[in-house]
XYZ file of C-alpha atoms in Angstrom:
724
model
C -5.335 27.706 18.620
C -3.362 26.833 15.511
C -2.334 29.636 13.165
C -4.652 30.261 10.214
C -3.325 30.528 6.663
C -4.583 32.220 3.497
C -2.746 31.805 0.196
C -3.622 33.043 -3.297
C -1.874 31.598 -6.362
C -1.777 33.723 -9.534
C -0.851 31.777 -12.678
C -0.009 33.298 -16.049
C -1.850 31.321 -18.769
C -0.967 33.612 -21.679
C -0.289 32.202 -25.135
C 3.466 32.640 -24.648
C 3.347 30.091 -21.801
C 2.810 27.395 -24.453
C 6.374 27.801 -25.702
C 9.134 25.346 -24.834
C 12.185 27.314 -23.753
C 15.479 26.519 -22.108
C 15.841 23.187 -23.909
C 12.864 21.724 -22.031
C 10.525 19.123 -23.536
C 7.379 20.580 -21.932
C 5.547 23.876 -22.208
C 6.414 26.673 -19.806
C 2.942 26.450 -18.222
C 3.220 22.714 -17.533
C 6.710 23.218 -16.142
C 5.597 26.065 -13.875
C 2.508 24.183 -12.685
C 4.777 21.560 -11.131
C 5.638 24.164 -8.510
C 2.019 25.248 -8.073
C 0.604 21.726 -7.703
C 3.314 20.710 -5.262
C 2.613 23.714 -3.051
C -1.162 23.263 -3.128
C -1.006 19.550 -2.373
C 1.491 20.192 0.435
C -1.104 22.479 2.032
C -3.952 20.022 1.484
C -4.312 17.279 4.137
C -3.350 13.747 3.158
C -5.366 12.027 5.880
C -9.054 11.601 6.501
C -9.231 13.898 9.521
C -10.462 17.471 9.467
C -7.598 19.958 9.435
C -7.361 21.810 12.723
C -5.413 24.647 11.082
C -7.841 26.859 9.195
C -6.559 27.677 5.736
C -7.850 29.341 2.608
C -6.218 28.696 -0.751
C -7.282 30.349 -3.998
C -5.928 29.962 -7.503
C -6.839 32.053 -10.525
C -5.389 32.770 -13.927
C -4.881 36.007 -15.799
C -4.538 36.650 -19.527
C -7.538 34.343 -20.074
C -9.300 34.619 -23.401
C -11.987 37.288 -23.550
C -11.055 38.992 -20.290
C -9.092 42.226 -20.281
C -10.533 44.263 -17.412
C -11.684 41.481 -15.105
C -10.175 38.211 -14.030
C -11.715 34.866 -14.750
C -11.760 31.322 -13.391
C -11.702 31.571 -9.624
C -11.127 27.869 -9.523
C -10.559 26.735 -5.965
C -11.250 27.962 -2.479
C -11.231 25.985 0.759
C -12.757 27.585 3.824
C -12.140 27.067 7.507
C -12.175 23.409 8.659
C -12.897 22.062 5.163
C -11.061 19.070 3.726
C -9.236 19.456 0.421
C -10.215 16.300 -1.420
C -8.666 14.581 -4.413
C -11.484 15.229 -6.917
C -11.201 18.970 -6.284
C -7.490 18.980 -7.123
C -8.102 16.939 -10.257
C -10.793 19.391 -11.336
C -8.307 22.191 -10.830
C -5.928 20.576 -13.272
C -8.602 20.213 -15.933
C -9.587 23.901 -15.693
C -6.114 25.492 -15.889
C -5.768 25.915 -19.647
C -3.681 28.036 -21.980
C -5.217 31.171 -23.454
C -4.904 32.438 -27.033
C -3.797 35.927 -25.988
C -0.967 37.622 -24.120
C -3.079 40.585 -23.028
C -3.093 40.777 -19.267
C -1.535 42.681 -16.409
C 0.166 40.811 -13.565
C 0.136 43.969 -11.403
C -3.661 44.106 -11.680
C -3.788 40.428 -10.760
C -1.913 41.201 -7.546
C -4.492 43.887 -6.733
C -7.311 41.354 -7.160
C -5.424 38.878 -4.972
C -5.103 41.473 -2.202
C -8.831 42.117 -2.428
C -9.571 38.367 -2.161
C -7.441 38.081 0.962
C -9.160 41.114 2.509
C -12.579 39.604 1.859
C -11.545 36.274 3.373
C -9.406 37.341 6.328
C -10.896 40.723 7.227
C -9.140 41.773 10.461
C -8.496 38.231 11.693
C -5.033 36.877 12.371
C -3.917 34.954 9.270
C -0.623 34.031 7.666
C -1.235 35.755 4.327
C 0.639 34.991 1.132
C 0.335 35.764 -2.597
C 2.305 33.614 -5.049
C 2.658 34.916 -8.616
C 3.863 32.561 -11.373
C 4.535 34.242 -14.733
C 6.988 34.441 -17.631
C 6.871 38.264 -17.644
C 6.248 38.620 -21.370
C 3.051 40.723 -21.198
C 2.915 44.516 -20.991
C 2.325 45.818 -17.451
C 1.331 49.126 -15.882
C 3.509 49.835 -12.833
C 2.026 53.218 -11.825
C 0.227 51.698 -8.797
C 3.237 49.782 -7.474
C 3.861 52.204 -4.519
C 0.237 51.859 -3.363
C 0.445 48.065 -3.730
C 3.630 47.963 -1.653
C 1.982 50.080 1.026
C -1.075 47.805 1.131
C 1.038 44.623 1.291
C 3.027 46.003 4.209
C -0.060 47.315 5.980
C -1.860 43.959 5.779
C 1.343 41.959 6.409
C 0.948 39.966 3.174
C 3.975 38.077 1.877
C 4.478 38.371 -1.893
C 6.329 35.579 -3.710
C 7.171 36.140 -7.388
C 8.477 33.112 -9.287
C 9.359 33.775 -12.918
C 9.886 31.365 -15.780
C 13.493 31.848 -17.012
C 14.004 34.945 -14.858
C 17.636 35.942 -14.319
C 18.964 35.136 -10.858
C 22.692 35.800 -10.247
C 22.580 34.169 -6.794
C 21.303 30.920 -8.263
C 23.522 31.242 -11.323
C 20.861 31.397 -14.030
C 20.742 33.881 -16.941
C 18.542 33.720 -20.027
C 20.277 34.625 -23.281
C 18.721 36.910 -25.938
C 16.031 38.189 -23.570
C 13.522 40.560 -25.172
C 13.224 44.120 -23.869
C 9.698 43.762 -22.442
C 10.613 40.760 -20.303
C 13.832 42.367 -19.089
C 11.918 45.484 -18.032
C 9.223 43.409 -16.299
C 11.846 41.462 -14.374
C 13.230 44.714 -12.988
C 9.713 45.788 -11.953
C 9.025 42.467 -10.230
C 12.371 42.456 -8.448
C 11.959 45.999 -7.152
C 8.368 45.219 -6.072
C 9.453 42.142 -4.107
C 12.310 43.995 -2.411
C 10.109 46.969 -1.523
C 7.562 44.772 0.337
C 10.164 42.373 1.798
C 8.887 39.601 -0.428
C 10.594 36.788 -2.337
C 11.799 37.015 -5.942
C 13.309 34.035 -7.739
C 13.571 32.001 -10.887
C 11.425 28.951 -11.594
C 14.482 26.758 -12.224
C 15.521 27.083 -8.586
C 11.955 26.496 -7.370
C 11.675 23.296 -9.435
C 15.040 22.037 -8.225
C 14.017 22.554 -4.605
C 10.782 20.580 -4.988
C 12.677 17.354 -4.307
C 13.834 18.681 -0.919
C 11.249 17.628 1.683
C 9.616 20.447 3.585
C 9.519 19.816 7.319
C 6.250 21.085 8.726
C 6.397 22.606 12.205
C 4.535 20.597 14.811
C 2.233 22.356 17.225
C 3.397 21.572 20.785
C 0.806 19.804 22.923
C 1.617 19.112 26.560
C 0.551 15.626 27.750
C 1.218 16.683 31.336
C 0.707 19.934 33.171
C 1.172 19.907 36.919
C 3.746 19.980 39.707
C 7.307 18.686 39.887
C 7.763 17.868 43.555
C 10.629 16.927 45.856
C 9.206 15.830 49.162
C 5.575 16.176 50.252
C 4.415 19.828 50.011
C 1.231 18.959 51.940
C 3.225 17.996 55.067
C 6.517 19.893 54.863
C 7.095 23.564 54.142
C 10.618 22.799 52.940
C 9.378 20.541 50.124
C 9.806 21.727 46.540
C 6.820 22.095 44.205
C 7.290 23.707 40.784
C 4.581 24.261 38.182
C 5.848 22.544 35.026
C 4.689 21.423 31.594
C 5.891 18.350 29.707
C 6.262 18.269 25.897
C 7.522 15.551 23.531
C 11.038 16.226 22.224
C 11.363 13.263 19.857
C 8.440 11.412 18.270
C 8.383 9.057 15.314
C 6.805 10.658 12.229
C 4.759 8.018 10.454
C 3.454 8.112 6.876
C -0.308 8.253 6.339
C -2.068 4.934 5.957
C -4.598 3.934 3.295
C -6.653 1.473 5.311
C -9.615 3.682 6.142
C -11.153 4.223 2.692
C -11.589 2.393 -0.602
C -12.234 3.754 -4.077
C -15.913 3.713 -4.956
C -16.653 1.135 -7.619
C -19.239 3.315 -9.363
C -16.655 5.954 -10.379
C -14.287 5.431 -13.284
C -10.532 6.041 -12.757
C -9.703 9.715 -12.943
C -13.385 10.708 -12.848
C -14.696 13.087 -10.215
C -17.653 12.212 -8.048
C -19.442 15.437 -9.062
C -18.988 18.217 -11.636
C -16.941 21.307 -10.877
C -19.967 23.574 -10.846
C -21.477 21.598 -7.987
C -18.207 21.162 -6.102
C -17.596 24.906 -6.014
C -20.944 26.664 -5.937
C -20.407 30.430 -5.892
C -16.683 29.971 -5.494
C -16.905 28.155 -2.162
C -15.952 24.652 -1.151
C -19.253 23.884 0.552
C -21.098 20.902 -0.748
C -17.933 18.930 -1.347
C -18.282 16.854 1.785
C -18.500 13.086 1.216
C -17.938 13.621 -2.504
C -14.321 12.543 -2.630
C -14.796 9.364 -4.666
C -13.996 7.219 -1.637
C -16.197 4.928 0.403
C -15.714 4.419 4.126
C -14.745 0.949 5.290
C -17.069 -0.406 7.962
C -15.777 -3.015 10.377
C -17.946 -5.726 11.864
C -16.909 -8.068 14.674
C -18.611 -11.290 15.641
C -18.047 -13.483 18.692
C -18.293 -17.278 18.524
C -18.257 -20.063 21.075
C -17.894 -23.811 20.658
C -21.268 -25.539 20.341
C -21.413 -29.144 19.119
C -25.097 -28.816 18.275
C -24.618 -25.745 16.014
C -23.711 -26.044 12.316
C -19.940 -26.211 12.001
C -19.524 -26.588 15.749
C -19.602 -22.785 16.361
C -22.379 -20.468 17.518
C -22.500 -16.658 17.369
C -23.096 -14.766 20.607
C -23.666 -11.103 21.423
C -20.938 -9.069 23.048
C -23.200 -8.357 26.029
C -23.281 -12.079 26.801
C -19.512 -12.244 27.249
C -17.699 -11.914 30.568
C -14.203 -10.562 31.150
C -11.537 -12.919 32.390
C -7.787 -13.202 32.867
C -5.704 -16.052 31.528
C -4.064 -18.090 34.265
C -2.106 -20.914 32.705
C -4.698 -22.607 30.482
C -7.595 -21.455 32.654
C -9.704 -18.318 32.294
C -10.229 -16.602 35.637
C -13.455 -14.586 35.697
C -13.615 -11.326 37.653
C -17.023 -9.727 38.068
C -17.584 -6.086 37.232
C -18.161 -5.296 40.900
C -14.668 -6.592 41.700
C -12.829 -4.987 38.779
C -11.583 -2.163 41.003
C -9.354 -4.785 42.663
C -7.253 -4.967 39.481
C -6.953 -1.160 39.243
C -3.854 0.287 40.859
C -4.921 3.554 42.455
C -2.534 6.403 41.664
C -2.591 10.194 41.770
C -1.448 12.485 38.994
C 2.006 13.864 39.662
C 5.725 14.040 38.917
C 7.599 13.224 42.118
C 11.384 13.045 42.464
C 12.358 9.910 44.368
C 16.157 10.062 44.147
C 19.339 11.047 42.338
C 22.125 9.136 40.566
C 25.568 10.201 39.315
C 25.689 10.702 35.566
C 28.323 8.001 35.018
C 26.098 5.390 36.702
C 23.378 5.690 34.078
C 23.625 3.208 31.210
C 22.263 4.488 27.888
C 20.589 1.180 27.059
C 18.215 1.703 29.983
C 16.175 4.291 28.077
C 12.832 2.791 27.008
C 10.808 5.577 25.409
C 10.876 8.680 23.277
C 12.394 11.783 24.831
C 10.352 14.563 26.436
C 11.261 17.942 27.870
C 10.013 19.528 31.076
C 9.825 23.314 31.246
C 8.425 25.770 33.774
C 4.841 26.911 33.450
C 4.569 29.709 30.917
C 4.237 33.261 32.273
C 5.165 31.976 35.741
C 8.407 33.734 36.681
C 8.597 32.089 40.106
C 8.363 28.601 38.567
C 10.951 29.535 35.914
C 13.413 30.670 38.564
C 12.853 27.558 40.684
C 13.247 25.137 37.781
C 16.324 26.977 36.524
C 17.936 26.601 39.948
C 17.146 22.895 39.999
C 18.519 22.381 36.466
C 21.771 24.181 37.306
C 22.131 22.179 40.525
C 21.935 18.906 38.620
C 24.384 20.212 36.029
C 26.927 21.382 38.576
C 26.714 18.116 40.537
C 26.929 16.069 37.332
C 23.870 14.097 38.397
C 20.482 12.948 37.136
C 17.179 12.854 38.996
C 14.869 9.822 39.184
C 11.155 10.624 39.258
C 7.887 8.742 39.534
C 5.455 9.972 36.893
C 1.676 9.466 36.733
C 0.056 11.255 33.791
C -3.548 10.945 34.978
C -5.264 9.701 38.090
C -5.352 5.872 38.248
C -3.066 5.529 35.229
C -0.013 3.305 35.411
C 3.084 4.849 37.029
C 6.357 5.286 35.180
C 9.913 5.831 36.343
C 11.646 8.700 34.533
C 15.250 9.821 34.331
C 15.522 13.640 34.413
C 18.668 15.080 32.847
C 19.585 18.802 32.843
C 19.774 20.587 29.503
C 21.289 24.079 29.369
C 21.543 26.130 26.174
C 22.342 29.837 25.731
C 18.667 30.845 25.563
C 16.870 27.777 26.872
C 16.905 25.599 29.993
C 14.868 22.475 30.647
C 14.863 18.920 31.953
C 15.047 16.092 29.435
C 13.313 12.900 30.515
C 13.264 9.317 29.304
C 11.429 6.310 30.736
C 13.389 3.776 32.790
C 12.550 0.061 33.102
C 11.156 -1.749 36.107
C 12.828 -4.974 37.244
C 10.371 -7.043 35.171
C 11.250 -5.103 32.016
C 14.937 -6.002 32.017
C 16.088 -8.945 29.875
C 19.458 -10.274 31.026
C 21.329 -12.632 28.716
C 24.735 -14.261 29.005
C 26.857 -14.594 25.896
C 30.395 -15.880 25.384
C 33.155 -13.296 25.716
C 34.493 -11.861 22.459
C 38.144 -11.571 23.565
C 38.722 -14.974 25.139
C 37.631 -18.609 25.047
C 36.872 -20.536 28.219
C 37.303 -24.291 27.916
C 35.245 -26.971 29.657
C 37.907 -27.294 32.314
C 37.737 -23.531 33.008
C 40.983 -22.585 31.298
C 41.034 -19.156 29.612
C 42.572 -19.015 26.132
C 43.528 -15.659 24.575
C 44.684 -17.029 21.213
C 42.220 -19.177 19.312
C 41.058 -19.658 15.745
C 37.737 -18.039 16.669
C 39.412 -14.966 18.218
C 40.794 -12.020 16.216
C 44.566 -11.623 16.275
C 46.467 -8.345 16.398
C 46.785 -8.107 12.606
C 43.008 -8.462 12.161
C 42.291 -5.925 14.913
C 44.658 -3.372 13.352
C 43.203 -3.972 9.881
C 39.686 -3.548 11.201
C 40.661 -0.342 12.992
C 42.142 1.085 9.777
C 39.017 0.159 7.824
C 36.740 1.885 10.349
C 38.908 5.017 10.246
C 38.778 5.099 6.444
C 34.978 4.741 6.477
C 34.553 7.657 8.895
C 31.714 9.989 7.820
C 32.214 12.649 10.485
C 34.731 14.584 8.353
C 34.011 13.272 4.860
C 31.737 16.166 3.829
C 32.845 19.604 2.663
C 31.378 22.970 3.601
C 31.066 26.039 1.356
C 34.701 26.898 1.952
C 35.926 23.387 1.179
C 36.730 22.532 4.797
C 35.998 19.037 6.205
C 32.602 18.701 7.844
C 30.028 16.054 8.704
C 28.819 14.115 5.659
C 25.227 13.479 6.710
C 24.032 15.998 9.307
C 20.761 15.203 11.029
C 18.929 18.213 9.582
C 19.655 16.982 6.008
C 18.704 13.346 6.620
C 15.060 12.716 5.735
C 12.862 9.671 6.213
C 12.585 7.976 2.770
C 9.363 6.152 3.648
C 7.525 9.161 5.056
C 8.372 11.621 2.303
C 8.069 9.126 -0.538
C 4.540 8.178 0.532
C 3.571 11.832 0.861
C 5.120 12.597 -2.528
C 3.147 9.811 -4.218
C -0.098 10.900 -2.542
C 0.379 14.503 -3.673
C 1.208 13.389 -7.214
C -1.791 11.072 -7.445
C -4.087 13.801 -6.135
C -3.430 15.851 -9.265
C -2.294 13.182 -11.769
C -4.566 10.170 -11.202
C -3.436 8.250 -14.283
C 0.109 9.474 -14.970
C 3.220 7.494 -14.152
C 4.555 8.058 -10.650
C 7.832 10.043 -10.671
C 11.042 8.388 -9.485
C 12.279 8.660 -5.922
C 14.096 11.997 -5.374
C 17.822 11.589 -5.051
C 17.962 13.397 -1.717
C 15.825 10.657 -0.111
C 18.201 7.857 -1.129
C 21.436 9.847 -0.959
C 22.402 8.291 2.366
C 21.073 4.795 1.645
C 24.546 3.678 0.557
C 28.048 4.887 1.410
C 29.523 7.336 -1.139
C 31.565 5.760 -3.933
C 34.577 7.947 -3.190
C 34.633 6.720 0.399
C 34.363 3.076 -0.711
C 37.293 3.491 -3.087
C 39.301 5.176 -0.367
C 38.674 2.299 2.055
C 39.087 -0.525 -0.479
C 42.766 -1.111 0.331
C 42.108 -1.396 4.070
C 39.126 -3.673 3.345
C 41.337 -5.998 1.309
C 43.886 -6.051 4.115
C 41.166 -6.901 6.629
C 39.839 -9.745 4.453
C 43.350 -11.152 4.080
C 44.082 -10.896 7.792
C 40.809 -12.607 8.673
C 41.082 -15.309 6.020
C 37.622 -14.430 4.687
C 36.542 -16.552 1.738
C 33.454 -16.287 -0.397
C 30.893 -19.007 0.261
C 29.516 -20.533 -2.963
C 25.851 -19.711 -3.540
C 23.364 -22.217 -2.215
C 21.511 -24.213 -4.818
C 17.978 -23.001 -5.431
C 16.513 -26.480 -4.856
C 18.464 -29.010 -2.848
C 16.470 -32.099 -3.796
C 16.439 -33.681 -7.241
C 15.074 -36.970 -8.361
C 17.620 -39.789 -8.493
C 20.361 -37.797 -6.681
C 23.180 -39.498 -4.800
C 22.392 -39.553 -1.094
C 25.255 -38.688 1.304
C 26.815 -41.668 3.062
C 26.719 -41.643 6.899
C 30.063 -41.668 8.704
C 29.149 -44.860 10.584
C 28.458 -46.707 7.365
C 24.975 -47.687 8.635
C 22.302 -46.148 6.406
C 19.085 -46.222 8.430
C 17.101 -44.750 5.534
C 18.267 -47.572 3.281
C 17.269 -50.185 5.864
C 13.782 -48.696 6.290
C 13.276 -48.289 2.570
C 14.694 -51.639 1.508
C 11.171 -52.883 0.907
C 9.950 -51.320 -2.354
C 6.883 -49.305 -1.338
C 4.089 -48.583 -3.803
C 1.113 -47.914 -1.508
C 0.691 -45.347 1.282
C -1.040 -46.432 4.460
C -3.586 -43.936 5.898
C -2.326 -44.765 9.396
C 1.249 -43.676 8.580
C 0.622 -41.429 5.603
C 3.177 -38.611 6.015
C 6.357 -40.714 6.640
C 5.458 -43.202 3.892
C 4.664 -40.356 1.483
C 8.130 -38.878 2.116
C 9.799 -42.282 1.651
C 7.966 -42.877 -1.606
C 9.023 -39.482 -2.970
C 12.632 -40.016 -1.845
C 12.818 -43.212 -3.902
C 10.940 -41.766 -6.899
C 12.888 -41.781 -10.168
C 10.252 -40.411 -12.542
C 7.281 -38.045 -12.590
C 4.792 -40.931 -12.762
C 5.752 -42.116 -9.288
C 5.428 -38.596 -7.883
C 1.973 -38.161 -9.416
C 0.867 -41.543 -8.080
C 2.052 -40.672 -4.565
C 0.278 -37.296 -4.769
C -2.968 -38.946 -5.839
C -2.767 -41.396 -2.950
C -2.214 -38.578 -0.461
C -5.073 -36.631 -2.042
C -7.389 -39.574 -1.470
C -6.236 -39.870 2.153
C -6.832 -36.131 2.766
C -10.319 -36.373 1.264
C -11.060 -39.391 3.440
C -9.927 -37.563 6.594
C -12.270 -34.679 5.792
C -15.200 -36.876 4.716
C -15.134 -39.036 7.857
C -14.298 -36.202 10.277
C -16.738 -35.748 13.156
C -17.037 -31.969 13.293
C -13.497 -30.652 12.915
C -11.764 -33.577 14.647
C -9.950 -34.704 11.485
C -9.144 -31.260 10.093
C -5.812 -30.974 11.897
C -4.427 -34.197 10.351
C -5.688 -33.130 6.924
C -4.028 -29.709 7.155
C -0.726 -31.251 8.233
C -0.858 -33.698 5.310
C -1.507 -30.830 2.886
C 1.402 -28.875 4.357
C 3.801 -31.800 3.867
C 2.556 -32.350 0.320
C 3.182 -28.700 -0.522
C 6.685 -28.611 0.949
C 7.777 -31.864 -0.687
C 6.445 -30.991 -4.122
C 8.032 -27.530 -4.007
C 11.324 -29.208 -3.144
C 10.940 -31.584 -6.098
C 9.930 -28.747 -8.466
C 6.575 -30.364 -9.247
C 4.131 -27.587 -8.323
C 1.464 -28.593 -10.839
C 0.786 -31.859 -8.994
C -0.069 -29.948 -5.824
C -1.983 -27.178 -7.592
C -4.195 -29.689 -9.398
C -4.914 -31.468 -6.105
C -5.769 -28.201 -4.291
C -8.098 -26.978 -7.044
C -10.024 -30.262 -6.946
C -10.146 -30.207 -3.137
C -11.598 -26.680 -3.118
C -14.229 -27.666 -5.683
C -15.301 -30.664 -3.614
C -15.419 -28.640 -0.368
C -17.551 -25.874 -1.843
C -19.805 -28.425 -3.583
C -20.287 -30.234 -0.231
C -19.061 -33.533 -1.698
C -16.961 -34.418 1.356
C -19.616 -35.188 3.916
C -21.692 -32.012 3.828
C -20.802 -28.484 4.881
C -16.993 -28.349 5.211
C -16.203 -24.691 4.524
C -14.354 -24.417 7.838
C -11.732 -26.771 6.422
C -11.045 -24.343 3.600
C -10.770 -21.548 6.146
C -8.068 -23.530 7.962
C -6.207 -23.991 4.677
C -6.325 -20.228 4.109
C -5.067 -19.225 7.578
C -2.310 -21.860 7.303
C -1.182 -20.209 4.025
C -1.398 -23.450 2.076
C -2.615 -21.926 -1.188
C -1.435 -22.593 -4.712
C 2.306 -22.823 -5.354
C 3.128 -19.640 -7.295
C 6.271 -18.435 -9.036
C 7.639 -16.913 -5.854
C 7.638 -20.295 -4.108
C 8.827 -22.296 -7.134
C 10.251 -20.753 -10.284
C 8.839 -23.487 -12.562
C 5.255 -22.795 -11.476
C 2.834 -21.335 -14.009
C 0.724 -19.595 -11.327
C 1.233 -15.858 -10.795
C 1.092 -14.411 -7.252
C -2.089 -12.515 -8.163
C -3.775 -15.718 -9.316
C -2.727 -17.528 -6.138
C -4.133 -14.701 -4.009
C -7.413 -14.653 -5.924
C -7.755 -18.417 -5.455
C -7.912 -18.310 -1.649
C -11.400 -16.801 -1.051
C -14.173 -19.401 -0.696
C -16.159 -18.519 -3.797
């Protein structure tokens, strides 16, 4: 079972938190709440699934107006297996407000927080934490600090105290002209945190570290639990059978998707789906289900078959009426349900070693999957000893094992490579999937260090081969761009520039950052990408400058020259056509007759010839109108969808040619009129399927992305495609 968590946030909302200190342009409360919101939203799930880890998070404020002996505004609490939804976080933001007094005791707030955790967790196993955010400017009573420390240690509660403009010599921050009350409170907080083995720090450091992604530990789940065998234990006593478990070592972390829900249209932006009093009745999160302002997306699938007698030539059928079949060439081979077991390859669950290979014989490119580890069954000392002996045997013989793996009965078999992995306190087998013969793709490419002529002669020096000067220049450039020693450690010694543990996925963490920000700030501008996510997107400037001389030498040795940029549009009206080397211009011979009309029987070639000879816009418009009439005729006289293919091809050619000639308005006007006629059934009745073919062929309006002189925006072009 996953570990449960319970966290209480205590926020100082005294009047002094409205001040702007340290040269900041925002109030101390707003600045401190950055840390609070980021921590809360990091705990809240960002997907639609129920959280398997039970957690309880509470946030309350002290120094609220009109409260001196009791605390007010228990704003948020999420119980076991409850989703934290966006409207709840937005309601939290609207309730956290500044008070008009500085009367309040942070020590008493900690006592209340301990009581809240006791009421929630009781004697259950929880990860318990109290986070106090304050500026330390209110008067406090520290007489009960020893009892508080004893209670925190007894209940194993972690105390985190983050202070606004607190002095922190380790971080290098010191506030000048600090008043006596705050200085005394800082000493109390620091001694309290040290006494209970808690955390004490300044808010400046906490804010700076918000941009550093927090890597959440992943709960290990074994996809396989069974025996690792060598030989057949059922027939031979000398066979090896070890109880093992298999866990993923490397797995791609993917950002959450947004394809499962849509925003409800009956809720205004930034508005909650229900008031706070109903979201949190009696301080609980019950009643908040299905009130997240989102509507579930329902998918519907229909099956159609060709039927000449049905409208549009298609008829809907139920899924139960369909039969399974396998494609064989252009024929569907039907296999009845009673015979489906013929296509199932019967296998038994297991991990069986089938052979061994020397380590140097394995090619790294053969690995096909993510990496997994195989360990002995937990609490099984006999299995641990057996697997350890096998791992050391492979290591000493410098060999790998080849195993046949079947995860479940009747599932497809896989071939795995098992490599020994020995660390000071951990031993295991690392496995990766190997290909079958059908999985290998063998290609033959020309050699890079020689040229073989038609007669079979091998040439070592050629204009397409690098010479010694180019090879040496390239070697120097690679050495100067080396990142393995470009970084510097704390002592100034060379070290790796981008270690794996400091290299984060920009896509994953940026998406999560935006989701967390939007959960609390639905209408504010999204913050920029943190520098740590894009730090390694480009080589460091210092390294580029260092390698510039070797780069110039490599360019000179290779004779590299800059290619002039390609013209945006290669065709212009009235341009000079290139002359063929033979002197015989076939295009001129075919176009010698001045063409003014386009024949429906040869529409596309004649349309291209007419545009190639066009010298003004009038000719282009006339050719477009003729093609438009031909397309309409093809649709109008089509029997079913027999003429749709020719019409779509004609539209495609029209679009390409008019984009090339920078005349998008001619095509856009034609397409708008064609859509109107199709939807109005003016082209021989119901022809909506033709418009569907235009959509799937991506033959919509020419927008500014396709042609810079177009007046159609991409949004307008996208909105034009639906048949409405």
